[in-house]
């Protein structure tokens, strides 16, 4: 069933655990996320990347993902991820997205505030909510680069940002990067603790692909309630195609191949959801 992001985040914060948010580019990925969530009885977020939404037939993918989410037995929220264009935000909301990630992190501070405020107003008209980002989560770059560039989220600024924008969730930059980590990942947990004290809304962590479970646990105990996964599921999709396509080429068994791909991606989703739930099982230190 389609579910507002807020109720998923509230439930996660209470346990505490993190809601798994998975970027889906294909129907196999979306079905894998939905099936795994049902098997685990876990609410999840399906993320639609802005690139996929902008692509030809992006609105068809959005409609399909919303349909898969709506038919699911567990709560699912569809969110348009990393978007800075208000017109695309509006279209996604009309197609059934329940949340937006309004990305103004590369903009000057006041422009980021203005973008997120406009997104919040737009979302409110559709009973949807907005996640925003402060500090810049780099991609495929060295973590040291983000630290040097002052791109980590500042707790005082974050407090001002959230109260002025009305964002319901804040993506933090605490050493996490999009894509694969080139250096062993490290998270600034002191900064996370300061953010948790200053920011009343849910915190999210992007760039979980390759983060070891111990860091995931620490982030959840430190107050992260939503974790985004993209790269890992794309890697898994390609690995599954490479592995299973040759055996299915004889007889052109496309449906059987699709099932193998779904199973393979689902296994990865399952291990991530298990890690995100464990926060609830670990005794606070
Ligand atoms: Zn992200």
CSV table of C-alpha atoms and ligand atoms in Angstrom, one decimal:
chain,number,residue,atom,x,y,z
A,1,UNK,CA,0.0,0.0,0.0
A,2,UNK,CA,1.2,3.5,-0.7
A,3,UNK,CA,2.2,5.1,2.6
A,4,UNK,CA,3.3,8.6,3.5
A,5,UNK,CA,7.0,8.9,4.3
A,6,UNK,CA,6.3,10.4,7.7
A,7,UNK,CA,4.7,7.3,9.1
A,8,UNK,CA,7.6,5.1,7.9
A,9,UNK,CA,10.1,7.4,9.5
A,10,UNK,CA,8.2,7.7,12.8
A,11,UNK,CA,8.0,3.9,13.1
A,12,UNK,CA,11.7,3.6,12.4
A,13,UNK,CA,12.7,6.2,14.9
A,14,UNK,CA,10.7,4.5,17.6
A,15,UNK,CA,12.3,1.1,17.2
A,16,UNK,CA,15.1,2.4,16.4
A,17,UNK,CA,15.9,1.2,13.0
A,18,UNK,CA,16.3,2.7,9.6
A,19,UNK,CA,13.8,2.6,6.7
A,20,UNK,CA,15.5,1.1,3.6
A,21,UNK,CA,15.2,3.3,0.5
A,22,UNK,CA,16.2,1.6,-2.7
A,23,UNK,CA,16.6,3.3,-6.1
A,24,UNK,CA,14.8,1.3,-8.8
A,25,UNK,CA,15.6,1.7,-12.5
A,26,UNK,CA,13.9,-1.4,-13.7
A,27,UNK,CA,10.8,-3.5,-13.0
A,28,UNK,CA,13.0,-6.4,-11.8
A,29,UNK,CA,14.5,-4.1,-9.2
A,30,UNK,CA,11.1,-2.7,-8.1
A,31,UNK,CA,9.6,-6.2,-7.8
A,32,UNK,CA,12.6,-7.4,-5.9
A,33,UNK,CA,12.3,-4.6,-3.4
A,34,UNK,CA,8.5,-5.2,-3.0
A,35,UNK,CA,8.8,-9.0,-2.6
A,36,UNK,CA,11.6,-8.7,-0.1
A,37,UNK,CA,9.7,-6.1,1.9
A,38,UNK,CA,6.7,-8.3,2.0
A,39,UNK,CA,8.7,-11.3,3.1
A,40,UNK,CA,10.3,-9.4,5.9
A,41,UNK,CA,7.0,-7.5,6.7
A,42,UNK,CA,9.0,-4.2,6.5
A,43,UNK,CA,7.9,-0.8,5.2
A,44,UNK,CA,10.3,0.5,2.5
A,45,UNK,CA,10.9,3.5,0.2
A,46,UNK,CA,11.2,3.0,-3.6
A,47,UNK,CA,13.4,5.8,-5.0
A,48,UNK,CA,13.0,7.0,-8.5
A,49,UNK,CA,16.2,8.8,-9.6
A,50,UNK,CA,15.7,12.1,-11.3
A,51,UNK,CA,17.7,10.8,-14.3
A,52,UNK,CA,15.4,7.9,-14.7
A,53,UNK,CA,12.4,10.2,-14.4
A,54,UNK,CA,13.8,12.6,-17.0
A,55,UNK,CA,14.6,9.8,-19.4
A,56,UNK,CA,12.2,8.9,-22.3
A,57,UNK,CA,9.3,7.0,-20.7
A,58,UNK,CA,10.3,8.1,-17.3
A,59,UNK,CA,6.7,8.8,-16.5
A,60,UNK,CA,5.8,5.2,-17.4
A,61,UNK,CA,8.5,3.9,-15.0
A,62,UNK,CA,7.1,6.2,-12.3
A,63,UNK,CA,3.6,5.0,-12.9
A,64,UNK,CA,4.7,1.3,-12.8
A,65,UNK,CA,6.7,1.8,-9.6
A,66,UNK,CA,3.7,3.5,-8.0
A,67,UNK,CA,1.5,0.6,-9.1
A,68,UNK,CA,3.9,-2.0,-7.7
A,69,UNK,CA,4.0,0.0,-4.4
A,70,UNK,CA,0.2,0.3,-4.2
A,71,UNK,CA,-0.3,-3.4,-4.7
A,72,UNK,CA,2.3,-4.3,-2.1
A,73,UNK,CA,1.0,-5.9,1.2
A,74,UNK,CA,3.4,-3.7,3.2
A,75,UNK,CA,3.7,0.1,3.4
A,76,UNK,CA,5.7,1.6,0.6
A,77,UNK,CA,6.5,5.2,-0.2
A,78,UNK,CA,7.6,6.3,-3.7
A,79,UNK,CA,10.1,9.2,-3.6
A,80,UNK,CA,11.5,11.2,-6.5
A,81,UNK,CA,15.2,11.4,-5.5
A,82,UNK,CA,17.7,14.4,-5.9
A,83,UNK,CA,15.5,16.7,-7.9
A,84,UNK,CA,15.9,20.4,-8.2
A,85,UNK,CA,13.2,21.1,-10.8
A,86,UNK,CA,9.8,22.1,-9.5
A,87,UNK,CA,8.0,21.1,-12.6
A,88,UNK,CA,9.3,17.5,-12.4
A,89,UNK,CA,8.4,17.5,-8.7
A,90,UNK,CA,4.9,18.4,-9.6
A,91,UNK,CA,4.6,15.7,-12.2
A,92,UNK,CA,6.0,13.0,-9.9
A,93,UNK,CA,3.4,14.1,-7.2
A,94,UNK,CA,0.6,13.8,-9.8
A,95,UNK,CA,1.8,10.3,-10.7
A,96,UNK,CA,1.6,9.2,-7.1
A,97,UNK,CA,5.0,10.0,-5.4
A,98,UNK,CA,4.5,10.4,-1.7
A,99,UNK,CA,7.8,12.2,-1.1
A,100,UNK,CA,10.4,14.4,-2.9
A,101,UNK,CA,14.1,14.8,-2.2
A,102,UNK,CA,14.6,18.5,-3.1
A,103,UNK,CA,18.3,18.8,-3.8
A,104,UNK,CA,19.6,22.3,-3.5
A,105,UNK,CA,22.8,21.2,-1.7
A,106,UNK,CA,25.0,22.7,-4.5
A,107,UNK,CA,23.2,26.0,-4.3
A,108,UNK,CA,24.2,28.9,-2.1
A,109,UNK,CA,22.5,28.5,1.3
A,110,UNK,CA,19.6,31.0,0.8
A,111,UNK,CA,18.8,29.5,-2.6
A,112,UNK,CA,18.7,26.0,-1.1
A,113,UNK,CA,16.3,27.3,1.6
A,114,UNK,CA,14.1,28.9,-1.1
A,115,UNK,CA,14.0,25.7,-3.3
A,116,UNK,CA,13.1,23.5,-0.4
A,117,UNK,CA,10.4,25.9,0.8
A,118,UNK,CA,8.9,25.9,-2.6
A,119,UNK,CA,9.1,22.1,-2.8
A,120,UNK,CA,7.4,21.7,0.7
A,121,UNK,CA,4.5,23.9,-0.4
A,122,UNK,CA,4.1,21.9,-3.6
A,123,UNK,CA,4.3,18.6,-1.7
A,124,UNK,CA,1.8,19.8,0.9
A,125,UNK,CA,-0.9,20.2,-1.7
A,126,UNK,CA,-0.5,16.5,-2.5
A,127,UNK,CA,-0.2,15.3,1.1
A,128,UNK,CA,3.4,14.6,0.5
A,129,UNK,CA,6.6,15.6,2.3
A,130,UNK,CA,10.1,16.7,1.4
A,131,UNK,CA,13.6,15.5,2.3
A,132,UNK,CA,16.3,18.0,1.8
A,133,UNK,CA,20.1,18.0,1.9
A,134,UNK,CA,22.5,20.3,3.6
A,135,UNK,CA,26.2,20.0,3.2
A,136,UNK,CA,27.1,18.2,0.0
A,137,UNK,CA,27.2,14.4,-0.3
A,138,UNK,CA,29.9,13.9,-2.9
A,139,UNK,CA,30.0,11.1,-5.4
A,140,UNK,CA,32.8,8.8,-6.4
A,141,UNK,CA,35.3,11.1,-4.7
A,142,UNK,CA,37.6,10.7,-1.8
A,143,UNK,CA,36.1,11.3,1.6
A,144,UNK,CA,39.0,13.6,2.4
A,145,UNK,CA,37.8,15.8,-0.4
A,146,UNK,CA,34.4,16.4,1.2
A,147,UNK,CA,36.0,17.1,4.5
A,148,UNK,CA,38.5,19.5,2.9
A,149,UNK,CA,35.7,21.3,1.0
A,150,UNK,CA,33.7,22.0,4.1
A,151,UNK,CA,30.9,19.9,2.6
A,152,UNK,CA,30.0,18.2,5.9
A,153,UNK,CA,26.7,19.2,7.4
A,154,UNK,CA,27.0,21.9,10.0
A,155,UNK,CA,24.7,21.3,13.0
A,156,UNK,CA,23.8,24.9,13.7
A,157,UNK,CA,23.1,25.6,10.1
A,158,UNK,CA,21.0,22.4,9.9
A,159,UNK,CA,18.8,23.6,12.7
A,160,UNK,CA,18.1,26.9,11.0
A,161,UNK,CA,17.6,25.2,7.7
A,162,UNK,CA,15.0,22.7,8.9
A,163,UNK,CA,13.0,25.3,10.8
A,164,UNK,CA,13.0,27.7,7.9
A,165,UNK,CA,12.1,25.2,5.2
A,166,UNK,CA,9.6,22.8,6.8
A,167,UNK,CA,11.6,19.8,5.4
A,168,UNK,CA,10.5,16.5,7.1
A,169,UNK,CA,13.7,14.7,6.7
A,170,UNK,CA,17.3,15.9,6.4
A,171,UNK,CA,20.0,14.1,4.4
A,172,UNK,CA,23.3,14.6,6.2
A,173,UNK,CA,26.9,14.6,4.9
A,174,UNK,CA,29.0,13.0,7.6
A,175,UNK,CA,31.6,11.3,5.5
A,176,UNK,CA,29.2,9.3,3.4
A,177,UNK,CA,29.6,9.3,-0.4
A,178,UNK,CA,27.4,8.3,-3.3
A,179,UNK,CA,28.7,5.4,-5.3
A,180,UNK,CA,31.6,3.2,-4.2
A,181,UNK,CA,34.0,4.2,-1.4
A,182,UNK,CA,37.6,4.4,-2.7
A,183,UNK,CA,39.0,4.7,0.8
A,184,UNK,CA,37.8,2.7,3.8
A,185,UNK,CA,34.6,4.5,4.8
A,186,UNK,CA,34.5,6.5,8.0
A,187,UNK,CA,31.5,8.4,9.5
A,188,UNK,CA,31.8,11.5,11.7
A,189,UNK,CA,29.7,10.1,14.5
A,190,UNK,CA,30.3,13.1,16.8
A,191,UNK,CA,28.9,15.3,14.1
A,192,UNK,CA,25.9,13.0,13.7
A,193,UNK,CA,25.3,13.2,17.5
A,194,UNK,CA,25.4,17.0,17.3
A,195,UNK,CA,23.0,17.0,14.4
A,196,UNK,CA,20.6,14.6,16.2
A,197,UNK,CA,20.6,17.1,19.2
A,198,UNK,CA,19.9,20.2,17.0
A,199,UNK,CA,17.6,18.8,14.3
A,200,UNK,CA,14.1,17.7,15.3
A,201,UNK,CA,13.2,15.9,12.0
A,202,UNK,CA,14.4,12.5,10.8
A,203,UNK,CA,17.9,12.2,9.5
A,204,UNK,CA,18.8,10.2,6.4
A,205,UNK,CA,22.0,8.7,5.2
A,206,UNK,CA,22.7,8.5,1.5
A,207,UNK,CA,25.5,6.4,0.0
A,208,UNK,CA,25.2,3.2,2.0
A,209,UNK,CA,26.6,1.0,-0.7
A,210,UNK,CA,29.8,-0.5,0.7
A,211,UNK,CA,29.3,0.8,4.2
A,212,UNK,CA,30.1,-2.0,6.6
A,213,UNK,CA,27.3,-3.2,9.0
A,214,UNK,CA,29.1,-1.9,12.0
A,215,UNK,CA,29.0,1.6,10.6
A,216,UNK,CA,25.3,1.1,9.7
A,217,UNK,CA,24.6,0.1,13.3
A,218,UNK,CA,26.4,3.1,14.6
A,219,UNK,CA,24.6,5.4,12.3
A,220,UNK,CA,21.2,4.0,13.3
A,221,UNK,CA,22.1,4.2,17.0
A,222,UNK,CA,23.2,7.8,16.3
A,223,UNK,CA,19.8,8.7,15.0
A,224,UNK,CA,19.7,7.9,11.3
A,225,UNK,CA,16.1,6.8,10.3
A,226,UNK,CA,16.4,6.3,6.6
A,227,UNK,CA,19.2,4.8,4.5
A,228,UNK,CA,19.5,5.2,0.7
A,229,UNK,CA,20.9,2.4,-1.4
A,230,UNK,CA,21.5,2.7,-5.1
A,231,UNK,CA,24.9,1.5,-6.4
A,232,UNK,CA,24.6,-2.0,-4.8
A,233,UNK,CA,21.4,-2.8,-6.5
A,234,UNK,CA,22.6,-1.7,-9.9
A,235,UNK,CA,25.7,-3.8,-9.5
A,236,UNK,CA,23.6,-6.7,-8.5
A,237,UNK,CA,21.3,-6.3,-11.5
A,238,UNK,CA,24.3,-6.3,-13.9
A,239,UNK,CA,25.9,-9.3,-12.2
A,240,UNK,CA,22.7,-11.3,-12.4
A,241,UNK,CA,22.2,-10.5,-16.1
A,242,UNK,CA,25.8,-11.5,-16.8
A,243,UNK,CA,25.6,-14.7,-14.8
A,244,UNK,CA,22.2,-15.9,-15.9
A,245,UNK,CA,21.7,-14.7,-19.4
A,246,UNK,CA,23.9,-17.3,-21.2
A,247,UNK,CA,22.0,-20.3,-19.7
A,248,UNK,CA,18.6,-18.7,-20.7
A,249,UNK,CA,19.6,-17.7,-24.2
A,250,UNK,CA,18.7,-21.1,-25.5
A,251,UNK,CA,15.0,-21.0,-26.0
A,252,UNK,CA,14.9,-17.3,-25.4
A,253,UNK,CA,13.6,-17.9,-21.9
A,254,UNK,CA,13.1,-14.2,-21.0
A,255,UNK,CA,10.5,-14.7,-18.2
A,256,UNK,CA,12.8,-17.3,-16.4
A,257,UNK,CA,15.7,-14.9,-16.8
A,258,UNK,CA,13.7,-12.0,-15.3
A,259,UNK,CA,12.8,-14.2,-12.3
A,260,UNK,CA,16.5,-15.0,-11.7
A,261,UNK,CA,17.3,-11.3,-11.8
A,262,UNK,CA,14.6,-10.6,-9.3
A,263,UNK,CA,15.8,-13.3,-7.0
A,264,UNK,CA,19.4,-12.0,-7.2
A,265,UNK,CA,18.5,-8.4,-6.5
A,266,UNK,CA,16.1,-9.5,-3.8
A,267,UNK,CA,18.9,-11.3,-2.0
A,268,UNK,CA,20.9,-8.1,-1.8
A,269,UNK,CA,17.8,-6.1,-0.6
A,270,UNK,CA,17.3,-8.7,2.1
A,271,UNK,CA,20.8,-8.4,3.5
A,272,UNK,CA,20.5,-4.6,3.6
A,273,UNK,CA,17.1,-4.7,5.3
A,274,UNK,CA,18.4,-7.1,7.8
A,275,UNK,CA,21.2,-4.7,8.6
A,276,UNK,CA,18.9,-1.7,8.8
A,277,UNK,CA,16.6,-3.5,11.3
A,278,UNK,CA,19.3,-4.6,13.6
A,279,UNK,CA,19.5,-1.2,15.2
A,280,UNK,CA,16.3,-2.3,17.1
A,281,UNK,CA,18.1,-5.4,18.4
A,282,UNK,CA,21.3,-3.9,19.5
A,283,UNK,CA,21.4,-2.7,23.1
A,284,UNK,CA,22.3,1.0,23.3
A,285,UNK,CA,26.0,1.4,24.3
B,1,LIG,ZN1,21.5,10.5,-2.5
